[in-house]
Amino acid sequence: MSTLTVKHCLEIPLASLDDNKGDADRIIASLKERTGVSLIEFPLDIVKTVPSVIHSCNGTLTITVLSDGDRLRTVSIEAGDTTNSHFGLAVDMGTTVVAAELIDLNTERSIASAGETNEQVEYGEDLLTRLHYAGQGGVFKLQDALVDTINKLIGEVCTAARIDPFQITAISAAGNTTMTHLLLGIDPSPIRREPYTPVINHVPILRAEELGLKVAPQAPVYVFPSVGSYLGGDLVAGALAAGIVESDDVSLLLDIGTNGEMILGNKDWLLAGAGAAGPALEGGVVECAMRAKPDAIDRVKIDMDTFEPSYSVIGNEPPVGFCGSGLIDVIAQLYLTGLLDSTGRFLLDKKTARWQRINDSMAFILAYGDKTGSHKPIYITEKDIQNVLRTKAAMVAALTLLLDSVGLLITDIQHIYTAGSFGIHLSVDSATAIGLYPRLPSDRFISLGNGSLRGAREVLLNAEKIRDAENLADSITYVELNVHPGFMGIFRSAKYI
Amino acid sequence: MSTLTVKHCLEIPLASLDDNKGDADRIIASLKERTGVSLIEFPLDIVKTVPSVIHSCNGTLTITVLSDGDRLRTVSIEAGDTTNSHFGLAVDMGTTVVAAELIDLNTERSIASAGETNEQVEYGEDLLTRLHYAGQGGVFKLQDALVDTINKLIGEVCTAARIDPFQITAISAAGNTTMTHLLLGIDPSPIRREPYTPVINHVPILRAEELGLKVAPQAPVYVFPSVGSYLGGDLVAGALAAGIVESDDVSLLLDIGTNGEMILGNKDWLLAGAGAAGPALEGGVVECAMRAKPDAIDRVKIDMDTFEPSYSVIGNEPPVGFCGSGLIDVIAQLYLTGLLDSTGRFLLDKKTARWQRINDSMAFILAYGDKTGSHKPIYITEKDIQNVLRTKAAMVAALTLLLDSVGLLITDIQHIYTAGSFGIHLSVDSATAIGLYPRLPSDRFISLGNGSLRGAREVLLNAEKIRDAENLADSITYVELNVHPGFMGIFRSAKYI
């Protein structure tokens, strides 16, 4: 097991009149001797740095390499012994938020992390708008926005860790199929048109410089493979982190984000599908919903007798909205307190001052305007709830069909890994109460946190995981559920709590 | 045996709803199936061309690849079957003249060739001036000049052959150590300072785009390895073309150009050295000397009785100077007709109107002003002759020491391969008469023509020759003759004809 890039400190014999070898040739010969690998790739850009490094190194230099099949690819050379400073960057390229983690590859510790809004939002809040924009010639603007976002994160984590960005010699990134295409500067819009074909699933290991990432120019950039248009490298990374393929037990990986995506299987088989119900659980569709960040209500409880809600807010400030976990909590609480029926309609005969008509729709007020940071009330409407139940129904239909196709029942699922920004904060009890999560004992649920970022980190720490990830992606049978004849039937009947 | 790049015409199955593979993945899978090679490098720039090629190819495309160790490196993809058009470019990067040859890799025929003055002459006629300029920060200007010269040649040969430069998918180039460094954009000036260390001898296979060469952007550019500061890839290419290492016979490769460089050996051992006597045989040092091109006197004969010279001119126009072969001819003829003694002094007691004092020096007039294109006389001075004899002495000293070191005599040399622009036109009789070539039967002399270009062409036609060239360079023991204690003694005594 070795990290994605490896550093070797070499003693380079001084040039002499008897030795006609070039400086670069002597470095390569020394590396061959050290590693026993006879094929060394030494890119032109590295050759160009040889004179200054040789001049200042006093016979000792450090070479960073990537193992690639039968050869080593040179990533950087530095004067002196710099083996103590060895850093990699894990990146989760989310549609809404891009997250990065700086890893000390010597200690295997995360030494800084950061998250930023994906600058692509300037060109569209949701994925569909951006896909449309890409198809209209906006690919390079979208690529620049994503790369700028990652560079901003690189700056932040490097400042926090007090290192130079050029000391980062390895990057591992995961994102959905669209983000992966856009990182590469490739138009992803064909993935939303029949026959829904990506340009590329298995991405070659790239160099930071090719993408405009401001780290060591030749740093390898590993991008997790997609499985198809609707199943991206973020899920593959999550499945890798969950270790689904390492066990006989049947596991389910659930990522409820822009789409409800899932991978079901074990070491012998893997199925995947997505319940594409639109971004109901993210901001925009549900009126008062927002991302999980300071000022968002993330937990809600409603009193059984008084119907008065209580809540907690991220950062303990007056709230301005609720995040996904708050949304699921409030629906579950409304249902459990008898304020909501199983079809998702309010039971208005239950007396509470919190029923109010807002914009032609009935709403339950979670926080009055005098308690909020925006001085506007925070509430949920029946329409909001219908949107969530559609997402839930799509998830249930997808999972039911996947289980059906292998003759398994929900109870056969031993482990449920939840991933995605939504899954981090979600209350398992609330999610199972409304049926968004399958009704299984809570000890079967494991939150991966940001599974995409975790998978990316694993590759940085163990280069062999690249092969595992590529094989994992190849082993997945993607079931196109939206066109499945049974989908709509199950979907309709699952729209109830 | 296969050409440097290989073209494969593939049938790509159309995308379908059941197949979640990306377009690039399907191309790669098809190539794997065709070739049995499981590792395919598919650079990002090629990925980016996939959508337009897939869109226009109607299921048939042609992929050009380079075999590289355990993998195939993708060079280009084109819609349709383009296997009939497969072109490579061989380049000789001379200090004075850069020559190129366009090779049809299907028929193995040279279909166009061209030569142009190296645009670097703007920064200095000779190598030393350019090395100095490079050391003063002029590297990139010198690189641009060389690359521009090659691009000009690419334009010329492609126009002549009526092909698009992007159809060239392989380049093989050879030049001296300085030209090789400058092509790569690396400062070569340290090679003229102790300990005379090049930055790099064995150059990785580059991509045309990295160097600014206007052919298929990912076309591999193979650059012949240097052996040391004074022995470059041009000699290695010549030795490869001569096949020195394929025989038990002892062979000598002689390249009399800016330096007098030589490789001596057979399949078991190889020695190399250079008699660095300055560019006596090129224009600039000898007053009326010029490059071998139209208007240059290339052959001279002097009548034994009348001492009247006759000559032939390249292009049959009134001459403006003499090229290297004319120069050697005239010295040999002056000596053989008794107008010159063995120390290189004119015997002025021989009566002829052709003795004239020009600029304080005695000269022999080869052509009076009324017979020349420039209306100025063409002549040779004693000083010119002393310069040539110094070059000759350096060559003799170098060869003597090389032979000495392996206990061989001149007569043990079975084959003498002459290379370089100088060697192409040189009269073996004249060169042996003045001792520039060893005195051996004329049937042992073989003119390689432009040996550097021939070696480059061999690599284009047979990729395995790359390994041969790299091994050849590694097998050569370079003998630093100028610092050899015996050099000056032999040099002094060899300054006589």
Tab-separated table of C-alpha atoms in Angstrom, chain B residues 35-431:
chain	number	residue	atom	x	y	z
B	35	THR	CA	-4.920	-4.893	-30.384
B	36	GLY	CA	-5.091	-7.067	-27.287
B	37	VAL	CA	-3.398	-4.246	-25.365
B	38	SER	CA	-5.250	-3.474	-22.156
B	39	LEU	CA	-3.587	-0.184	-21.232
B	40	ILE	CA	-4.635	2.654	-23.502
B	41	GLU	CA	-3.561	6.235	-22.890
B	42	PHE	CA	-6.229	8.576	-24.177
B	43	PRO	CA	-5.146	12.172	-23.541
B	44	LEU	CA	-7.644	14.829	-22.540
B	45	ASP	CA	-7.142	16.681	-25.838
B	46	ILE	CA	-8.247	13.539	-27.679
B	47	VAL	CA	-11.225	13.054	-25.353
B	48	LYS	CA	-12.308	16.547	-26.330
B	49	THR	CA	-12.360	15.607	-30.015
B	50	VAL	CA	-14.551	12.540	-29.373
B	51	PRO	CA	-17.984	14.215	-29.673
B	52	SER	CA	-17.330	15.731	-33.114
B	53	VAL	CA	-15.636	12.597	-34.465
B	54	ILE	CA	-18.380	10.297	-33.136
B	55	HIS	CA	-21.002	12.636	-34.563
B	56	SER	CA	-19.558	12.628	-38.067
B	57	CYS	CA	-18.065	9.153	-38.307
B	58	ASN	CA	-21.145	7.027	-38.903
B	59	GLY	CA	-19.676	4.150	-36.895
B	60	THR	CA	-16.264	4.038	-38.569
B	61	LEU	CA	-13.234	5.864	-37.254
B	62	THR	CA	-9.470	5.665	-37.431
B	63	ILE	CA	-7.305	5.844	-34.374
B	64	THR	CA	-3.570	6.483	-34.547
B	65	VAL	CA	-1.484	5.103	-31.707
B	66	LEU	CA	2.079	4.949	-30.488
B	67	SER	CA	3.241	1.776	-28.780
B	68	ASP	CA	4.948	2.730	-25.528
B	69	GLY	CA	6.060	-0.037	-23.181
B	70	ASP	CA	3.014	-1.841	-21.838
B	71	ARG	CA	0.534	0.571	-23.397
B	72	LEU	CA	-0.718	2.351	-26.474
B	73	ARG	CA	-0.719	6.125	-26.479
B	74	THR	CA	-3.512	7.641	-28.566
B	75	VAL	CA	-2.224	10.219	-31.041
B	76	SER	CA	-5.371	11.126	-32.959
B	77	ILE	CA	-8.845	9.989	-33.874
B	78	GLU	CA	-10.400	10.750	-37.236
B	79	ALA	CA	-13.858	10.052	-38.655
B	80	GLY	CA	-13.988	7.365	-41.328
B	81	ASP	CA	-11.214	5.117	-42.617
B	82	THR	CA	-8.083	7.235	-43.108
B	83	THR	CA	-5.553	4.402	-42.943
B	84	ASN	CA	-4.440	5.222	-46.508
B	85	SER	CA	-3.043	8.558	-45.332
B	86	HIS	CA	-0.282	7.941	-42.853
B	87	PHE	CA	2.643	10.323	-42.728
B	88	GLY	CA	5.768	10.907	-40.665
B	89	LEU	CA	8.406	13.619	-40.744
B	90	ALA	CA	12.160	13.091	-40.382
B	91	VAL	CA	14.127	16.164	-39.371
B	92	ASP	CA	17.839	16.931	-39.264
B	93	MET	CA	18.385	19.948	-37.045
B	94	GLY	CA	21.650	21.258	-38.388
B	95	THR	CA	23.373	24.299	-36.966
B	96	THR	CA	23.380	25.916	-40.386
B	97	VAL	CA	20.690	24.093	-42.329
B	98	VAL	CA	17.623	22.250	-41.109
B	99	ALA	CA	16.412	19.518	-43.433
B	100	ALA	CA	13.136	17.611	-43.424
B	101	GLU	CA	11.730	14.681	-45.296
B	102	LEU	CA	8.085	13.671	-45.455
B	103	ILE	CA	7.657	9.910	-45.394
B	104	ASP	CA	4.586	7.986	-46.487
B	105	LEU	CA	4.512	5.404	-43.704
B	106	ASN	CA	2.407	3.021	-45.782
B	107	THR	CA	4.704	2.858	-48.807
B	108	GLU	CA	7.882	3.731	-46.833
B	109	ARG	CA	8.680	6.265	-49.542
B	110	SER	CA	10.002	9.760	-49.119
B	111	ILE	CA	7.380	11.897	-50.842
B	112	ALA	CA	8.796	15.383	-50.288
B	113	SER	CA	11.878	16.954	-48.802
B	114	ALA	CA	13.113	20.438	-48.090
B	115	GLY	CA	15.988	22.309	-46.471
B	116	GLU	CA	16.073	25.786	-44.962
B	117	THR	CA	18.645	27.949	-43.241
B	118	ASN	CA	18.280	27.526	-39.493
B	119	GLU	CA	16.601	30.798	-38.489
B	120	GLN	CA	18.846	30.839	-35.422
B	121	VAL	CA	21.566	32.325	-37.662
B	122	GLU	CA	19.901	35.638	-36.890
B	123	TYR	CA	21.368	35.265	-33.394
B	124	GLY	CA	24.772	34.008	-34.474
B	125	GLU	CA	26.351	32.266	-37.461
B	126	ASP	CA	28.220	29.723	-35.364
B	127	LEU	CA	27.328	27.523	-32.435
B	128	LEU	CA	29.531	29.346	-29.915
B	129	THR	CA	27.791	32.666	-30.499
B	130	ARG	CA	24.408	31.020	-30.054
B	131	LEU	CA	25.516	29.217	-26.896
B	132	HIS	CA	26.635	32.548	-25.519
B	133	TYR	CA	23.335	34.158	-26.504
B	134	ALA	CA	21.410	31.281	-24.882
B	135	GLY	CA	23.347	31.791	-21.660
B	136	GLN	CA	22.344	35.462	-21.722
B	137	GLY	CA	18.631	34.607	-21.645
B	138	GLY	CA	18.102	34.013	-25.365
B	139	VAL	CA	16.966	30.389	-25.025
B	140	PHE	CA	13.354	30.961	-25.970
B	141	LYS	CA	14.209	33.117	-28.972
B	142	LEU	CA	16.565	30.397	-30.172
B	143	GLN	CA	13.909	27.748	-29.533
B	144	ASP	CA	11.318	29.766	-31.446
B	145	ALA	CA	13.718	30.247	-34.338
B	146	LEU	CA	14.397	26.514	-34.591
B	147	VAL	CA	10.728	25.582	-34.232
B	148	ASP	CA	9.762	28.218	-36.805
B	149	THR	CA	12.314	26.757	-39.205
B	150	ILE	CA	10.876	23.271	-38.761
B	151	ASN	CA	7.312	24.590	-39.155
B	152	LYS	CA	8.368	26.314	-42.375
B	153	LEU	CA	9.713	22.984	-43.635
B	154	ILE	CA	6.509	21.238	-42.578
B	155	GLY	CA	4.563	23.770	-44.634
B	156	GLU	CA	6.813	23.221	-47.633
B	157	VAL	CA	6.753	19.422	-47.667
B	158	CYS	CA	3.004	19.320	-47.018
B	159	THR	CA	2.319	21.756	-49.836
B	160	ALA	CA	4.532	19.700	-52.155
B	161	ALA	CA	2.767	16.472	-51.162
B	162	ARG	CA	-0.670	18.113	-51.008
B	163	ILE	CA	-1.483	16.925	-47.520
B	164	ASP	CA	-2.673	18.732	-44.410
B	165	PRO	CA	0.076	19.154	-41.787
B	166	PHE	CA	-2.302	17.627	-39.203
B	167	GLN	CA	-2.038	14.368	-41.144
B	168	ILE	CA	1.556	14.082	-39.907
B	169	THR	CA	1.284	11.890	-36.824
B	170	ALA	CA	4.940	11.130	-36.093
B	171	ILE	CA	8.158	13.138	-36.020
B	172	SER	CA	11.701	11.912	-35.574
B	173	ALA	CA	14.448	14.499	-35.202
B	174	ALA	CA	18.196	14.486	-34.717
B	175	GLY	CA	20.650	17.254	-34.045
B	176	ASN	CA	23.723	18.068	-32.058
B	177	THR	CA	23.517	18.427	-28.283
B	178	THR	CA	22.998	22.183	-28.487
B	179	MET	CA	20.202	21.973	-31.065
B	180	THR	CA	18.522	19.225	-29.028
B	181	HIS	CA	18.569	21.412	-25.916
B	182	LEU	CA	17.278	24.404	-27.833
B	183	LEU	CA	14.436	22.429	-29.419
B	184	LEU	CA	13.352	21.569	-25.875
B	185	GLY	CA	13.733	25.165	-24.690
B	186	ILE	CA	16.579	24.287	-22.335
B	187	ASP	CA	19.651	26.481	-21.898
B	188	PRO	CA	22.570	24.541	-23.432
B	189	SER	CA	25.277	26.988	-22.334
B	190	PRO	CA	26.548	24.810	-19.420
B	191	ILE	CA	27.831	22.298	-21.992
B	192	ARG	CA	30.665	24.686	-22.836
B	193	ARG	CA	31.677	25.209	-19.210
B	194	GLU	CA	33.399	22.703	-16.970
B	195	PRO	CA	32.321	19.994	-16.214
B	196	TYR	CA	30.639	20.210	-19.660
B	197	THR	CA	27.419	18.583	-18.470
B	198	PRO	CA	24.326	18.536	-20.680
B	199	VAL	CA	20.980	18.975	-18.947
B	200	ILE	CA	19.661	15.879	-20.688
B	201	ASN	CA	20.961	13.248	-23.078
B	202	HIS	CA	18.057	10.806	-23.284
B	203	VAL	CA	15.010	12.845	-24.195
B	204	PRO	CA	11.555	11.452	-23.385
B	205	ILE	CA	9.231	11.063	-26.368
B	206	LEU	CA	7.531	14.442	-26.564
B	207	ARG	CA	4.281	15.640	-28.101
B	208	ALA	CA	4.328	18.031	-31.067
B	209	GLU	CA	2.103	20.465	-29.220
B	210	GLU	CA	4.574	20.805	-26.321
B	211	LEU	CA	7.169	22.065	-28.763
B	212	GLY	CA	4.897	24.194	-30.918
B	213	LEU	CA	5.280	21.968	-33.971
B	214	LYS	CA	2.310	22.371	-36.293
B	215	VAL	CA	1.330	18.781	-37.011
B	216	ALA	CA	-1.179	16.531	-35.187
B	217	PRO	CA	-0.945	18.052	-31.679
B	218	GLN	CA	-0.391	14.731	-29.929
B	219	ALA	CA	2.037	13.417	-32.562
B	220	PRO	CA	5.027	11.831	-30.831
B	221	VAL	CA	8.319	13.638	-31.369
B	222	TYR	CA	11.268	11.330	-30.967
B	223	VAL	CA	14.543	13.184	-30.478
B	224	PHE	CA	17.759	11.209	-30.835
B	225	PRO	CA	19.839	10.933	-27.648
B	226	SER	CA	23.068	12.816	-27.173
B	227	VAL	CA	26.139	11.092	-25.768
B	228	GLY	CA	27.652	14.186	-24.217
B	229	SER	CA	28.215	17.838	-24.813
B	230	TYR	CA	30.292	17.298	-27.929
B	231	LEU	CA	28.546	14.277	-29.387
B	232	GLY	CA	24.928	14.707	-30.302
B	233	GLY	CA	21.944	12.830	-31.630
B	234	ASP	CA	22.932	13.622	-35.212
B	235	LEU	CA	25.961	11.325	-34.866
B	236	VAL	CA	23.918	8.682	-33.049
B	237	ALA	CA	21.369	8.787	-35.883
B	238	GLY	CA	24.177	8.493	-38.413
B	239	ALA	CA	25.675	5.507	-36.577
B	240	LEU	CA	22.222	3.911	-36.495
B	241	ALA	CA	21.791	4.461	-40.235
B	242	ALA	CA	25.292	3.109	-40.931
B	243	GLY	CA	24.477	-0.046	-38.987
B	244	ILE	CA	27.872	0.049	-37.238
B	245	VAL	CA	26.649	-2.034	-34.301
B	246	GLU	CA	25.325	-4.791	-36.535
B	247	SER	CA	28.750	-5.999	-37.706
B	248	ASP	CA	31.991	-7.521	-36.408
B	249	ASP	CA	33.868	-5.242	-38.797
B	250	VAL	CA	35.414	-2.137	-37.334
B	251	SER	CA	33.716	0.906	-38.831
B	252	LEU	CA	34.360	4.625	-38.575
B	253	LEU	CA	31.642	7.250	-38.836
B	254	LEU	CA	33.085	10.664	-39.703
B	255	ASP	CA	31.097	13.841	-39.570
B	256	ILE	CA	33.128	16.864	-40.559
B	257	GLY	CA	30.979	19.859	-39.922
B	258	THR	CA	31.191	22.479	-37.261
B	259	ASN	CA	33.234	19.967	-35.285
B	260	GLY	CA	35.029	16.944	-36.600
B	261	GLU	CA	33.120	14.208	-34.809
B	262	MET	CA	33.627	10.493	-35.111
B	263	ILE	CA	32.394	7.162	-33.851
B	264	LEU	CA	34.667	4.114	-34.101
B	265	GLY	CA	33.654	0.574	-33.304
B	266	ASN	CA	31.615	-2.498	-34.079
B	267	LYS	CA	28.925	-4.591	-32.413
B	268	ASP	CA	31.088	-5.152	-29.318
B	269	TRP	CA	32.440	-1.701	-28.568
B	270	LEU	CA	31.981	1.908	-29.568
B	271	LEU	CA	34.288	4.853	-28.995
B	272	ALA	CA	33.591	8.411	-29.899
B	273	GLY	CA	35.506	11.619	-29.910
B	274	ALA	CA	35.610	14.996	-31.510
B	275	GLY	CA	38.454	17.036	-32.815
B	276	ALA	CA	37.199	20.449	-31.876
B	277	ALA	CA	39.146	22.722	-34.178
B	278	GLY	CA	36.467	25.251	-34.825
B	279	PRO	CA	34.315	25.632	-37.899
B	280	ALA	CA	37.189	25.952	-40.343
B	281	LEU	CA	35.346	24.170	-43.086
B	282	GLU	CA	32.186	26.245	-42.998
B	283	GLY	CA	31.588	29.731	-44.237
B	284	GLY	CA	33.029	32.594	-42.247
B	285	VAL	CA	36.471	31.312	-41.403
B	286	VAL	CA	37.649	30.565	-44.912
B	287	GLU	CA	37.155	33.825	-46.787
B	288	CYS	CA	35.448	32.662	-49.982
B	289	ALA	CA	33.762	29.586	-48.525
B	290	MET	CA	29.992	29.150	-48.590
B	291	ARG	CA	27.406	26.451	-48.050
B	292	ALA	CA	26.842	23.782	-50.684
B	293	LYS	CA	24.044	25.421	-52.651
B	294	PRO	CA	23.541	26.884	-56.137
B	295	ASP	CA	26.388	29.188	-57.215
B	296	ALA	CA	28.976	27.300	-55.137
B	297	ILE	CA	32.031	25.736	-56.763
B	298	ASP	CA	31.928	22.109	-55.653
B	299	ARG	CA	34.673	20.507	-57.754
B	300	VAL	CA	38.102	21.917	-58.724
B	301	LYS	CA	40.880	20.609	-60.972
B	302	ILE	CA	44.211	22.396	-61.599
B	303	ASP	CA	46.203	21.660	-64.739
B	304	MET	CA	49.611	20.104	-63.955
B	305	ASP	CA	51.393	22.167	-66.588
B	306	THR	CA	49.540	25.456	-66.969
B	307	PHE	CA	48.320	25.707	-63.326
B	308	GLU	CA	45.007	26.897	-64.760
B	309	PRO	CA	42.026	25.769	-62.638
B	310	SER	CA	38.767	24.386	-63.952
B	311	TYR	CA	35.722	23.872	-61.816
B	312	SER	CA	32.078	22.857	-61.700
B	313	VAL	CA	29.382	24.959	-60.077
B	314	ILE	CA	26.192	23.731	-58.403
B	315	GLY	CA	23.360	24.886	-60.639
B	316	ASN	CA	25.792	25.766	-63.469
B	317	GLU	CA	25.626	29.510	-62.799
B	318	PRO	CA	28.561	31.933	-62.416
B	319	PRO	CA	30.017	31.015	-58.988
B	320	VAL	CA	30.067	33.243	-55.917
B	321	GLY	CA	32.294	31.074	-53.699
B	322	PHE	CA	33.274	27.492	-53.058
B	323	CYS	CA	31.658	24.995	-50.726
B	324	GLY	CA	33.521	22.531	-48.506
B	325	SER	CA	34.131	19.996	-51.242
B	326	GLY	CA	35.483	22.719	-53.561
B	327	LEU	CA	37.730	23.909	-50.749
B	328	ILE	CA	39.218	20.451	-50.131
B	329	ASP	CA	39.556	19.932	-53.881
B	330	VAL	CA	41.488	23.155	-54.389
B	331	ILE	CA	43.902	22.447	-51.525
B	332	ALA	CA	44.458	18.900	-52.756
B	333	GLN	CA	45.021	20.154	-56.316
B	334	LEU	CA	47.412	22.895	-55.194
B	335	TYR	CA	49.413	20.256	-53.345
B	336	LEU	CA	49.349	17.667	-56.120
B	337	THR	CA	50.415	20.220	-58.753
B	338	GLY	CA	53.318	21.371	-56.559
B	339	LEU	CA	51.901	24.850	-55.873
B	340	LEU	CA	51.699	24.087	-52.149
B	341	ASP	CA	54.219	22.399	-49.860
B	342	SER	CA	53.409	19.918	-47.120
B	343	THR	CA	53.486	22.616	-44.454
B	344	GLY	CA	50.701	24.474	-46.244
B	345	ARG	CA	52.809	27.268	-47.723
B	346	PHE	CA	52.500	28.455	-51.345
B	347	LEU	CA	55.513	27.712	-53.576
B	348	LEU	CA	55.542	31.158	-55.189
B	349	ASP	CA	58.455	30.314	-57.452
B	350	LYS	CA	56.031	28.340	-59.592
B	351	LYS	CA	55.043	30.917	-62.186
B	352	THR	CA	51.358	31.683	-62.599
B	353	ALA	CA	49.377	34.903	-62.920
B	354	ARG	CA	47.011	33.487	-60.323
B	355	TRP	CA	49.252	34.472	-57.422
B	356	GLN	CA	47.980	37.764	-56.057
B	357	ARG	CA	48.389	39.656	-52.820
B	358	ILE	CA	44.955	40.278	-51.287
B	359	ASN	CA	44.600	42.080	-47.949
B	360	ASP	CA	48.250	41.534	-46.961
B	361	SER	CA	48.063	37.824	-47.653
B	362	MET	CA	49.117	35.803	-50.685
B	363	ALA	CA	46.219	34.208	-52.527
B	364	PHE	CA	45.619	31.813	-55.406
B	365	ILE	CA	42.822	33.127	-57.661
B	366	LEU	CA	40.376	30.390	-58.540
B	367	ALA	CA	38.060	32.621	-60.581
B	368	TYR	CA	38.649	36.196	-61.648
B	369	GLY	CA	35.963	38.783	-60.951
B	370	ASP	CA	34.751	38.796	-64.564
B	371	LYS	CA	33.778	35.133	-64.274
B	372	THR	CA	31.891	35.246	-60.971
B	373	GLY	CA	28.319	36.012	-60.042
B	374	SER	CA	29.437	38.593	-57.490
B	375	HIS	CA	31.977	40.212	-59.852
B	376	LYS	CA	34.561	39.696	-57.099
B	377	PRO	CA	37.374	37.189	-57.445
B	378	ILE	CA	37.111	33.817	-55.723
B	379	TYR	CA	40.436	32.845	-54.144
B	380	ILE	CA	42.137	30.910	-51.359
B	381	THR	CA	44.799	32.275	-48.998
B	382	GLU	CA	47.547	30.613	-46.986
B	383	LYS	CA	45.610	31.560	-43.888
B	384	ASP	CA	42.575	29.676	-45.237
B	385	ILE	CA	44.748	26.660	-45.850
B	386	GLN	CA	46.224	26.824	-42.340
B	387	ASN	CA	42.681	26.810	-40.939
B	388	VAL	CA	41.790	23.688	-42.933
B	389	LEU	CA	45.003	21.982	-41.907
B	390	ARG	CA	44.212	22.675	-38.263
B	391	THR	CA	40.856	20.972	-38.677
B	392	LYS	CA	42.558	18.113	-40.469
B	393	ALA	CA	45.147	17.845	-37.697
B	394	ALA	CA	42.456	17.754	-35.030
B	395	MET	CA	40.657	14.969	-36.921
B	396	VAL	CA	43.853	12.973	-37.315
B	397	ALA	CA	44.800	13.412	-33.673
B	398	ALA	CA	41.335	12.345	-32.564
B	399	LEU	CA	41.297	9.271	-34.758
B	400	THR	CA	44.859	8.298	-33.811
B	401	LEU	CA	44.066	8.460	-30.110
B	402	LEU	CA	40.838	6.505	-30.499
B	403	LEU	CA	42.628	3.788	-32.459
B	404	ASP	CA	45.491	3.782	-29.952
B	405	SER	CA	43.169	3.264	-27.045
B	406	VAL	CA	41.927	-0.022	-28.544
B	407	GLY	CA	45.299	-1.043	-30.039
B	408	LEU	CA	44.175	-0.807	-33.643
B	409	LEU	CA	45.770	0.657	-36.763
B	410	ILE	CA	44.122	2.774	-39.424
B	411	THR	CA	44.189	-0.189	-41.768
B	412	ASP	CA	41.996	-2.139	-39.347
B	413	ILE	CA	39.082	0.156	-40.255
B	414	GLN	CA	36.928	-1.790	-42.698
B	415	HIS	CA	34.273	0.817	-43.480
B	416	ILE	CA	34.343	4.594	-43.312
B	417	TYR	CA	30.933	6.198	-43.310
B	418	THR	CA	30.969	9.903	-44.090
B	419	ALA	CA	28.066	11.984	-42.929
B	420	GLY	CA	27.074	15.605	-42.513
B	421	SER	CA	26.474	18.184	-45.199
B	422	PHE	CA	30.213	18.402	-45.731
B	423	GLY	CA	30.644	14.686	-46.350
B	424	ILE	CA	27.933	14.475	-48.985
B	425	HIS	CA	29.860	16.347	-51.665
B	426	LEU	CA	33.431	15.730	-50.606
B	427	SER	CA	35.775	14.033	-53.055
B	428	VAL	CA	37.263	11.051	-51.277
B	429	ASP	CA	40.407	11.375	-53.390
B	430	SER	CA	40.983	15.005	-52.428
B	431	ALA	CA	40.170	14.371	-48.761
